[in-house]
Every structure is written in C-alpha cells, then in structure tokens.
Amino acid sequence: MFRYLMRRLLAAAVILVVISAITFVTFFALPTDPALLACGKTCSPSRLAEIRHALGLDKSLATQYWEFFKGLFVDRTYGDQSITVHCNAPCLGVSFQSDTPVLTILLGDFPVDLSLGTGAAVIFLVVGVGLGMVAATHKGKAADKVAVSASLVGVSLQIYFVGLLLMWAFVDKWQILPAPSYTPLTQDPVGWFQGLLLPWATLVVIYLAFYTRLSRSSMLETLGEDYIRTARAKGLPMRRVILKHTLRAAITPIITIFGMDLASLIGGTAVITESVFGLNGIGKQAVDAVTNSDLPVTMGTTLFAAAAIVVFNIIVDMAYGIVDPRVRLA
Amino acid sequence: MAIELPPQTADGTAPSAFLDVRDLQVHFPTEDGLVKAVDGVSFTLEKGRTLGIVGESGSGKSVTSLALLGLHKGTRAILSGEIWLDGEELVALPEPAMRALRGEKVSMIFQDPLSALHPFYMVGNQIAEAYLVHHKASKKEAKDRAIDMLKRVGIPQPERRVNDYPHQFSGGMRQRAMIAMSLVCNPELLIADEPTTALDVTVQAQILDLIHDLQQEYGSAVIIITHDLGVVAQTSNDILVMYGGRCIEYGSVQDVLNHPEHPYTWGLLQSMPSLSSDVHTKLNPIKGNPPSLINLPSGCAFSPRCAFKDRVPGGRCMTERPELRPMAGNDQHIAACHLADDEKTDRVAK
Amino acid sequence: MNTTESSPEQQTGSVAQPGSGENLLEVSGLQMHFPIRQGIIFQRQIGAVRAVDGIDFAVKPGESLGLVGESGCGKSTTGRLVTRLLEPTAGSIRFDGEDITHKPVATMRKARQQLQMIFQDPYSSLNPRHTVGTIIETPMRLSDITPKQGHKKRAQELLEIVGLNPEHYNRYPSEFSGGQRQRIGIARALALKPKLIVADEPVSALDVSIQAQVVNLLQSLQEEMGIAFLFIAHDLAVVRHFSQRVAVMYLGKIVEVGNRTDIYQRPRHPYTHALLSAVPEANPDGGGRERIRLAGDVPSPIGPPSGCRFRTRCWKAQEKCASDEPPLLQISGNSAGHLTACHFPEEPSITARDEVIILDPALAALEE
C-alpha cells in the first residue's frame, strides 16, 4: 500500500511537471506582451526593456522555465534596484500585477474554494444518492417520477439564474440571510455557514440532478444482480438488502465521478458561482490572471487545479481499493 | 412416491405431502403481451426425496423455483395457484411471513456462484449473515457456525478461508460456499437452480454427490433444476419435464427416462450423445426451436416440432391442449400428449 | 521442471502419429505463456500464465481431432494459436506443408482461406449491423475471390447447405435464434472451402434440443466435403460422437491421445478415468461404471505443479511424479497411436472397480 502510494505520487509529480511546461509554452504563444501591459500607456522603449529585464522576460524560454523550476526548491529574488521581492522556496513565482508571491495568493484564495466545493459536494452527494435510492426502489411509482422530473428541472437550470434568484429571494426580499461572503470557518463558524449557504444551494441545484440520475441507474443495475437475489433468498429484510448489499456496490461508480467533481470544484471551476456571489476564489484569480497576462499567477492556478485533479485521482483509486476487495493496489 | 393428478378444483385444505404445488401460474405483463412463464404446474415432494425439474431456456423451470421462495412478491408478476409447504400455503402468505421462511425453511443454491455471492463481503460474513437473520446468536457464534459449515462442505482450512472474499475462491469452492450458506439454517426444502452448470465436469461430480450426501444427512427435500437429463438421472427420484411453461411429463426417474411417454422427452433423450451410444449413427435432433412464451402455439405447445402430431386424428394437437393423464396404465407416470399408446411403437427406434 | 526442451522419448512419442500419410496440420512443441506484468509506468514481468506448455499433435485431412479438458487446460488457447489469432511463444505449426507459426496473417493467404474457425458464442461472434449475406460474403471479398456464380448466389448456396432459408440473405443476426446464428457462423466458415475448421465449443451455448442439429450439420459437412476438424469441447459425449481421435488436455499439456475407442473404452491416464467417471449419464440405473471423485479444482496454470501436473489430484501419485515429468508415449498395453503421459497408468477399462475412489474430504467424511 505504501509503495503503491509512493509510486502514484511520483507519477503525479511527473504529470505536474509536464502540465507546467505545456502551460508555460502556451502562455508565450499568446500574442499579448505582459511587459507592455505593466508598462502602462506612456511607455518608452527603455522603460519597456527595464521591465522586461525585471520580470525576467529578456531571458530565453528555457532559462525562464528552468528558473521557475529551480524556485520550487531554492529561494528567488525578483526585481530591479527600485523594488525587490523575495520569494521563499517553494516559490511558484511572483505576480506581475501585485508583486506578491503566487503561493501567497493561492493560499489566500484556496480556503474559499475548499469551503465552497466541499460543502456543496457533501450536500449534493448525500441528497443525490438518497434521492436516487428512493427513486430506484420505487421505480415507476410516484416517488420515482417526482425525483426524476425534479432532477430534469435542475439539470436545465443555469447558475446565473439560480444564483441571482436565490440572492433576490433570501437576501433582498425576505432578508433571511446576509449577502454571501467568505468568513473563515475558524473565525466565525456561523458566519461561514450563513455566508456560503446560498452559493452551496446554487451548486447543489446544478449538480444534484446529475447525482440523482447517476445513483438511480447505478442502484437499478445493482438491484438486478444475482447477489441481490441471493441476499433476498437468505431472508434478509428489504431495508438491509438495499442499505447494505445494494448501496455498497452501487456507490463505486459514483465515487470516481464524485472525486473528479470535488477536485475540479476545489481547483476553481466554480468560477461562475464565485463571480455571481462575489467570492474571491481560485477561479476568479485564474480568470483575472489570464486577462492581465500575469504569467506566474496563470501558472500557479493551472498547476493548482491540475494538482487537485491528480491528488483526488489517487484518493479515488485508493478508496476503490477499500470499497472493492477485488481491486488490489500493487 | 406421491404423484397425483392436479386437483380439478382447489379445495383450500392442507394436503398431506410436505410440499404440494397445485396449478401454479406465474404470469408477467409486458409491453408485448402477457408472458405465461409458468402456466399450471403441479407436483408433490416428500422430505428426503429429490425432484428434478428439466427444461430448456424459457421453459419456466427457474421461474417456478423463484415462486417457491416467494421472490416474485413485490414485482409485477401475477401468481396464482397454491404452494403448500408443510401445511402452510405460500402464494397468499404476506411478505413478512414469507421472509421468515426464506433461508430458514426454504433455501436456494443459484447457478453461477461468482455472481450470486456479493463481491464486496467476506464469504464467512455472508454465511453468518444468513444464520443471524433467523437466529438469536452472537456474531462470534455465527462465525463459528460459518466455519463449521465450510468444513462440512469440504473447504480446506476453513478457519482461514472464512475471511476470504468470493474472488479468492475457485469456482468449485464458491459453489461449496454457496451450499454452506444455503444449509446454514438446516432448511427442510433446498432448491438448486442449475447448481453445476458453471462448473467443470470433475467438480460437477463432486458437487452433485455433496448435495446428495448432505441431503441424506439432513433429510431435507431437494429440487434440482437443470437442462441436463444426465444430472437428473444421477441425483433425482422423480422428474418433471417442462416445456413452454407447462409440465408435459412427470414420474419417477426410472419410468420417465427408461419409458419416456412424451415425444419431447424421448426427443431430448435421442438427441443427446452419450458415452455408450453408437457413434456411427447420427443423432436424432428435435427439429425447430423452443417456442416464444408470448405467442405459444395453440393446442399442444410442442406440436409445431412434434414428428407424431399427424398420428393423432382430427388435428387435435393443434387445437386442443392435452391434459396430463396416466400413461400405460401407470398412474404414477403422467404425460400431456394426445398420442395413443399403440402409436408410440417407434419412439426409441431411430 | 521440464517444460521447454523435450526429452528424446517425447520426440518419439510425437512422431508416432497414427498411420503414415501426409498430415494436414502438424503442431509441435507449441507453447503459449501469457506474461503477467506489474507496475504503472515501468512494467516488469513477474510471472506467466502457462496456458499451453509444449504440446504436439497432428490432424490428417478429413479427420476430426477432439480436444477435451476442463477450464484452464489450454484447449481454447490451442485453437486460437492454430488459427493464428494468438502468437505462440514457442513451437511450430505446419498447415498443409507450410510453416505458418510466425507468418503474418496478411501473407498466409492460402492457409487463411483453408483454415477457418467457428466460435462458441453465436451472439457475439456475428456483427449485429451486417446482414447475413454481408457476413457470409466478407471472407470471400477479403480474399478477392469471386465465385463464378457471383457472391450473392454463393452466399445463398451456403445458407442452403447449413439448413437456412436462402431468402433470409438480407436479414440481420438478431432475427435468428441461437442455433440459427451458429449455422450462419458455419456458413461463413465454409465460404472459402476450407480444409480445416477449428470449432471452439460450437454447441455448448445452445439448448440441448438444438445441439444435436448443429452436431449433425457439422458431421455431414465433414463427411460430404472432407473437411478436417479440430473440435474443442468440454462435453465428452459430444466429442466422442464427433471425433475419430481425441486428445485429453490438463493444465496446458496433452496427457493422453488416441482414437475414440482407446480414450473412451481403454483409457490409461488416471485423469481420463476421472473425467469419464464424472460425466452424468441419462441412465438412472447407473451402468456399472467406476466412481472417482477428485478433490478440489484444477490448480492455477500460473505456477503449475512440478513433474506430472495431475499429481496433486491423483490417487496414484508417488515421489517420481513430482520429480519427473512423464513423457507422452505409447506405453505398454496401448494400441498403436494411443499415447499416455503417466508413470503409473491405470488398467485399460472403465468398468466399476472393487473400491470407489473418493479424494474429496467432505464426501469422504459424509460417506464414511
């Protein structure tokens, strides 16, 4: 198990290096010049050259990438005589825009997406699987039809619409909830919860439909398995047949998809939700970085999202090994 | 032996036989029409004896076995007729009472032990679970019971193997574990649905003997459902041949296999190669294909494939469904065929 | 363990095929080891499934050789090797005088036409999107063969030969029953007038009443067209009915080979005895056959037992069986062409012996 984990982490590191290189090259293939943006409206050629030098853009692509890579292990110092920025290892670079080390930016934004993504994911997983289970065990009856049509409505809604509707209803009209914002959990748990409730609800509405349908079909498939018939033939009560024998097997395909969804939520794909509710997360940071040609931040957010996917992939595979004894992790 | 003609009217009184199935029907409404998977099957079975139910795919043999376990309750299947088990009628029995019987008084061995055992739970736990449902016992007692059962069915090192998962067992061992699970509550009626079809021939011989020897020890009634007349000949006292959801021949194994009375039964026997048949004569197959249950032929379901239907005057085979009747003056051997005894002269001749 | 090199006796054994005459198919030292690899980026081989582990046999023109054995014995792998669906790890396959062991399928035109295969599952071996006509014509078109009467006519002829209605040329496989689909597969195999058909469990997926129809069809093809068969099946009675000669396989090896009477009436290998005694016969009065009940299942072909592979389940096994692998020979008492790989062979009879052999511990305990 330990050796398996080590091997997987090694492979993950290789993947991240490859992704960073691709991002790096792609960035420079873009027509915009970050130095020109930083230089401002009245830009003299000498000032531009200075900025290029300060940002390290005058060096060759390979040297720049090598310095970025070296920064993961060795401290780096940026800038010219006027401003110097020190970036401690592991250094992912320093933002062209704010002169802040990228890692500091990421660590500042990360808790927002962690709270947003995890909270929503837990709710849509539990409620979705629950609804799917009810629908599957009442196939063709009223409960099934309600669950299926409700999920159909959910799947066709858009975040802009749901988010703004919820805001209007709960914040403006009934004034039950404060305007959504992020308060760290450690500071004020109640504020954290209240501030994130509407963003969660929005994400849940969008994802719930998918999970309900997925777990419904997975449950139905498992209910048709021979070993479920065996469980019934043993004289087990239907409750136990469903909750123990069926759910355990039906959940495995859901685990994979859930892991990937959670990883991308934490990695910043909830960017629309972030912007609808004015939350400053990784997703918003990434969009800003690309519009501002801020290479280090673009690299940082891309790598962060990739790392989230890669790490959750490993977690999913290990979870599989625990749930399904036939999967040997070797 | 207790073979009776099906009673013309159900009198609702408990019969004397341990298991008495009367005019059992299992129908499934589908979009294409009503599928009469089982359409009026009757038989009796005493403890200590084995009944073989034989048929091809779609003959209704497996559906019959699931009906005996009450596993159609809560589905769209429509059941009618009576199933009397030890003085209790099961078709009308409410689900909670039926559930109490399942695994305890009636238990089942399924065809493919790899898919019939839950892949995520240890073999021992699955056996212990079957025990705990019906008995007040500690988990430790149930596990000891599981180890004991595994030992009886011939699993080597049962103390260790009890913690294995099904995929760690070989095919034969999985079927042994399945047998251990079905016997853990000492059932009085054991139903084995194609118990050896998924197994190799040397393992099949071990498992069939094991079921037989365990039956002698427990004194239970056994129903073996199979497509293989050889398996029935080796294991059963009585045999019931099904075709198109109906019983077409029923009697002792000796009577039915040595003197088959229905053209389908003797067709089956003639189409099977054996280890002693003459290799230079061709097999004598039954022509055509098994019928669709949605659109059964009128009259005798076998008539489109029957080589003898022209010997019955008036085309009755195509219009009139033959009733089960005693054959050759032996009221312990019944078959559903219009053919007169003296027209069956060449049934064994090739 | 003696696996790859063959001892001198074994060579004598393999040469001693019945009669003289040209063999249509000659297989010698055939071996198929499937590697077991481990690792995610860097894979290394940690073992091998020794599915077929050095076998020799020959099929004469027009003859049917039956290959019987239980799961994991390598009989299906052998069929796939002979038809070049798999690349053998060692040994040679000669077909019609030509060495086809490693020939790329594209260049072995003649052999490819004359060596056809029928598969077990009539449901998955026919493309559901093609009409029956297309399915049967494809082999002809791929080999650039245009029959003088034209493709369609020929396909309809073939349909008639296998007992299907030629009018059904434009139908799809889903409109046919299992037995009829198997007939379509047979028509496809016949399209190029093959000399040898490898039939892998051709009837085991069919209902009992349909099996006989297909066996009879194959038998008449053999007799009327002189097609040779490598008939692979687990059903000993079907093999006996169809094959003039029979080879019994166990864990990747041929343990006994001979003509039908040798194998079924005068078997010498204990495994052949055990197999035959296990067949349930539809004869309620027994029949005075011996009763042998082995213990456990066939061992894994990943690490097969040393010496004689059957020794772990054999009632006659001695020390020699663990150390020396018995060669496949015409042992004393065997007729010509009847080869047995056993150090301590059984009497050539299948009638009941004085004592039943019960190796299964559970049965032994219950029957005490």
mmCIF file of N, CA and C in Angstrom, chain C residues 17-73:
data_model
loop_
_atom_site.group_PDB
_atom_site.id
_atom_site.type_symbol
_atom_site.label_atom_id
_atom_site.label_comp_id
_atom_site.label_asym_id
_atom_site.label_seq_id
_atom_site.Cartn_x
_atom_site.Cartn_y
_atom_site.Cartn_z
ATOM 1 N N GLN C 17 2.477 -40.642 -34.705
ATOM 2 C CA GLN C 17 1.076 -40.371 -35.003
ATOM 3 C C GLN C 17 0.531 -41.547 -35.787
ATOM 4 N N PRO C 18 -0.772 -41.756 -35.744
ATOM 5 C CA PRO C 18 -1.321 -42.955 -36.346
ATOM 6 C C PRO C 18 -1.136 -42.955 -37.856
ATOM 7 N N GLY C 19 -0.944 -44.115 -38.374
ATOM 8 C CA GLY C 19 -0.829 -44.293 -39.817
ATOM 9 C C GLY C 19 0.347 -43.519 -40.375
ATOM 10 N N SER C 20 0.512 -43.519 -41.649
ATOM 11 C CA SER C 20 1.537 -42.671 -42.251
ATOM 12 C C SER C 20 0.818 -41.475 -42.866
ATOM 13 N N GLY C 21 0.913 -41.293 -44.148
ATOM 14 C CA GLY C 21 0.127 -40.269 -44.828
ATOM 15 C C GLY C 21 0.536 -38.865 -44.433
ATOM 16 N N GLU C 22 0.228 -37.927 -45.290
ATOM 17 C CA GLU C 22 0.520 -36.530 -45.023
ATOM 18 C C GLU C 22 -0.419 -36.002 -43.951
ATOM 19 N N ASN C 23 0.117 -35.241 -43.035
ATOM 20 C CA ASN C 23 -0.749 -34.587 -42.070
ATOM 21 C C ASN C 23 -1.148 -33.227 -42.602
ATOM 22 N N LEU C 24 -2.401 -32.860 -42.365
ATOM 23 C CA LEU C 24 -2.863 -31.546 -42.798
ATOM 24 C C LEU C 24 -2.333 -30.480 -41.840
ATOM 25 N N LEU C 25 -2.439 -30.788 -40.552
ATOM 26 C CA LEU C 25 -1.966 -29.845 -39.528
ATOM 27 C C LEU C 25 -0.975 -30.585 -38.648
ATOM 28 N N GLU C 26 0.166 -29.964 -38.422
ATOM 29 C CA GLU C 26 1.159 -30.559 -37.535
ATOM 30 C C GLU C 26 1.598 -29.517 -36.537
ATOM 31 N N VAL C 27 1.402 -29.830 -35.275
ATOM 32 C CA VAL C 27 1.768 -28.893 -34.223
ATOM 33 C C VAL C 27 2.841 -29.563 -33.389
ATOM 34 N N SER C 28 3.958 -28.874 -33.159
ATOM 35 C CA SER C 28 4.948 -29.495 -32.285
ATOM 36 C C SER C 28 5.542 -28.480 -31.318
ATOM 37 N N GLY C 29 5.678 -28.916 -30.086
ATOM 38 C CA GLY C 29 6.253 -28.084 -29.025
ATOM 39 C C GLY C 29 5.524 -26.768 -28.825
ATOM 40 N N LEU C 30 4.258 -26.740 -29.173
ATOM 41 C CA LEU C 30 3.521 -25.468 -29.122
ATOM 42 C C LEU C 30 3.392 -24.967 -27.684
ATOM 43 N N GLN C 31 3.685 -23.697 -27.530
ATOM 44 C CA GLN C 31 3.702 -23.128 -26.191
ATOM 45 C C GLN C 31 3.121 -21.720 -26.224
ATOM 46 N N MET C 32 2.302 -21.398 -25.242
ATOM 47 C CA MET C 32 1.787 -20.037 -25.117
ATOM 48 C C MET C 32 1.851 -19.637 -23.653
ATOM 49 N N HIS C 33 2.788 -18.768 -23.356
ATOM 50 C CA HIS C 33 2.880 -18.223 -21.995
ATOM 51 C C HIS C 33 2.434 -16.769 -22.037
ATOM 52 N N PHE C 34 1.346 -16.466 -21.319
ATOM 53 C CA PHE C 34 0.906 -15.077 -21.243
ATOM 54 C C PHE C 34 1.654 -14.408 -20.094
ATOM 55 N N PRO C 35 2.412 -13.356 -20.387
ATOM 56 C CA PRO C 35 3.170 -12.738 -19.291
ATOM 57 C C PRO C 35 2.233 -12.013 -18.319
ATOM 58 N N ILE C 36 2.602 -12.032 -17.044
ATOM 59 C CA ILE C 36 1.869 -11.247 -16.048
ATOM 60 C C ILE C 36 2.769 -10.081 -15.702
ATOM 61 N N ARG C 37 2.301 -8.877 -15.965
ATOM 62 C CA ARG C 37 3.138 -7.704 -15.735
ATOM 63 C C ARG C 37 2.608 -6.914 -14.563
ATOM 64 N N GLN C 38 3.542 -6.176 -13.944
ATOM 65 C CA GLN C 38 3.138 -5.350 -12.827
ATOM 66 C C GLN C 38 3.813 -4.002 -12.955
ATOM 67 N N GLY C 39 3.193 -2.976 -12.390
ATOM 68 C CA GLY C 39 3.818 -1.667 -12.414
ATOM 69 C C GLY C 39 2.976 -0.708 -13.206
ATOM 70 N N ILE C 40 3.125 0.589 -12.902
ATOM 71 C CA ILE C 40 2.271 1.565 -13.557
ATOM 72 C C ILE C 40 3.016 2.234 -14.701
ATOM 73 N N ILE C 41 4.195 2.746 -14.429
ATOM 74 C CA ILE C 41 4.956 3.354 -15.529
ATOM 75 C C ILE C 41 5.928 2.324 -16.090
ATOM 76 N N PHE C 42 6.693 1.734 -15.175
ATOM 77 C CA PHE C 42 7.674 0.748 -15.616
ATOM 78 C C PHE C 42 7.116 -0.627 -15.319
ATOM 79 N N GLN C 43 6.778 -1.370 -16.364
ATOM 80 C CA GLN C 43 6.195 -2.684 -16.141
ATOM 81 C C GLN C 43 7.279 -3.744 -16.195
ATOM 82 N N ARG C 44 7.190 -4.651 -15.256
ATOM 83 C CA ARG C 44 8.134 -5.764 -15.344
ATOM 84 C C ARG C 44 7.333 -7.041 -15.240
ATOM 85 N N GLN C 45 7.884 -8.085 -15.819
ATOM 86 C CA GLN C 45 7.162 -9.353 -15.835
ATOM 87 C C GLN C 45 7.398 -10.077 -14.517
ATOM 88 N N ILE C 46 6.331 -10.466 -13.845
ATOM 89 C CA ILE C 46 6.502 -11.146 -12.565
ATOM 90 C C ILE C 46 6.097 -12.615 -12.661
ATOM 91 N N GLY C 47 5.712 -13.059 -13.836
ATOM 92 C CA GLY C 47 5.333 -14.462 -13.962
ATOM 93 C C GLY C 47 4.657 -14.671 -15.295
ATOM 94 N N ALA C 48 4.110 -15.872 -15.482
ATOM 95 C CA ALA C 48 3.445 -16.148 -16.742
ATOM 96 C C ALA C 48 2.324 -17.143 -16.507
ATOM 97 N N VAL C 49 1.226 -16.964 -17.253
ATOM 98 C CA VAL C 49 0.177 -17.973 -17.275
ATOM 99 C C VAL C 49 0.585 -18.970 -18.352
ATOM 100 N N ARG C 50 0.898 -20.183 -17.938
ATOM 101 C CA ARG C 50 1.376 -21.163 -18.909
ATOM 102 C C ARG C 50 0.175 -21.894 -19.483
ATOM 103 N N ALA C 51 -0.536 -21.179 -20.369
ATOM 104 C CA ALA C 51 -1.818 -21.676 -20.884
ATOM 105 C C ALA C 51 -1.614 -22.937 -21.711
ATOM 106 N N VAL C 52 -0.631 -22.908 -22.592
ATOM 107 C CA VAL C 52 -0.277 -24.087 -23.380
ATOM 108 C C VAL C 52 1.219 -24.259 -23.191
ATOM 109 N N ASP C 53 1.638 -25.454 -22.817
ATOM 110 C CA ASP C 53 3.019 -25.590 -22.356
ATOM 111 C C ASP C 53 3.734 -26.740 -23.046
ATOM 112 N N GLY C 54 3.833 -26.654 -24.339
ATOM 113 C CA GLY C 54 4.571 -27.668 -25.075
ATOM 114 C C GLY C 54 3.676 -28.835 -25.453
ATOM 115 N N ILE C 55 2.910 -28.701 -26.537
ATOM 116 C CA ILE C 55 2.066 -29.827 -26.948
ATOM 117 C C ILE C 55 2.351 -30.173 -28.411
ATOM 118 N N ASP C 56 2.185 -31.454 -28.727
ATOM 119 C CA ASP C 56 2.367 -31.951 -30.086
ATOM 120 C C ASP C 56 1.099 -32.686 -30.495
ATOM 121 N N PHE C 57 0.621 -32.416 -31.701
ATOM 122 C CA PHE C 57 -0.447 -33.242 -32.253
ATOM 123 C C PHE C 57 -0.519 -33.011 -33.754
ATOM 124 N N ALA C 58 -1.262 -33.859 -34.414
ATOM 125 C CA ALA C 58 -1.415 -33.731 -35.858
ATOM 126 C C ALA C 58 -2.849 -34.043 -36.237
ATOM 127 N N VAL C 59 -3.323 -33.422 -37.306
ATOM 128 C CA VAL C 59 -4.661 -33.712 -37.833
ATOM 129 C C VAL C 59 -4.491 -34.087 -39.300
ATOM 130 N N LYS C 60 -5.045 -35.232 -39.671
ATOM 131 C CA LYS C 60 -4.947 -35.664 -41.061
ATOM 132 C C LYS C 60 -6.106 -35.084 -41.862
ATOM 133 N N PRO C 61 -5.958 -35.024 -43.186
ATOM 134 C CA PRO C 61 -7.058 -34.474 -43.989
ATOM 135 C C PRO C 61 -8.355 -35.231 -43.733
ATOM 136 N N GLY C 62 -9.427 -34.494 -43.577
ATOM 137 C CA GLY C 62 -10.735 -35.105 -43.418
ATOM 138 C C GLY C 62 -11.013 -35.721 -42.065
ATOM 139 N N GLU C 63 -10.060 -35.616 -41.152
ATOM 140 C CA GLU C 63 -10.222 -36.265 -39.851
ATOM 141 C C GLU C 63 -10.697 -35.235 -38.822
ATOM 142 N N SER C 64 -11.369 -35.711 -37.771
ATOM 143 C CA SER C 64 -11.713 -34.810 -36.677
ATOM 144 C C SER C 64 -10.932 -35.213 -35.432
ATOM 145 N N LEU C 65 -10.154 -34.245 -34.926
ATOM 146 C CA LEU C 65 -9.452 -34.485 -33.668
ATOM 147 C C LEU C 65 -10.181 -33.706 -32.588
ATOM 148 N N GLY C 66 -10.627 -34.394 -31.555
ATOM 149 C CA GLY C 66 -11.296 -33.736 -30.440
ATOM 150 C C GLY C 66 -10.268 -33.300 -29.409
ATOM 151 N N LEU C 67 -10.479 -32.118 -28.841
ATOM 152 C CA LEU C 67 -9.594 -31.631 -27.789
ATOM 153 C C LEU C 67 -10.475 -31.416 -26.567
ATOM 154 N N VAL C 68 -10.305 -32.267 -25.551
ATOM 155 C CA VAL C 68 -11.160 -32.127 -24.359
ATOM 156 C C VAL C 68 -10.324 -31.782 -23.139
ATOM 157 N N GLY C 69 -10.978 -31.229 -22.165
ATOM 158 C CA GLY C 69 -10.321 -30.865 -20.924
ATOM 159 C C GLY C 69 -11.177 -29.856 -20.198
ATOM 160 N N GLU C 70 -10.808 -29.580 -18.942
ATOM 161 C CA GLU C 70 -11.603 -28.656 -18.148
ATOM 162 C C GLU C 70 -11.072 -27.242 -18.316
ATOM 163 N N SER C 71 -11.742 -26.268 -17.676
ATOM 164 C CA SER C 71 -11.316 -24.887 -17.847
ATOM 165 C C SER C 71 -9.863 -24.733 -17.420
ATOM 166 N N GLY C 72 -9.136 -23.914 -18.142
ATOM 167 C CA GLY C 72 -7.741 -23.670 -17.809
ATOM 168 C C GLY C 72 -6.793 -24.710 -18.362
ATOM 169 N N CYS C 73 -7.275 -25.679 -19.155
ATOM 170 C CA CYS C 73 -6.384 -26.707 -19.661
ATOM 171 C C CYS C 73 -5.674 -26.236 -20.922
#
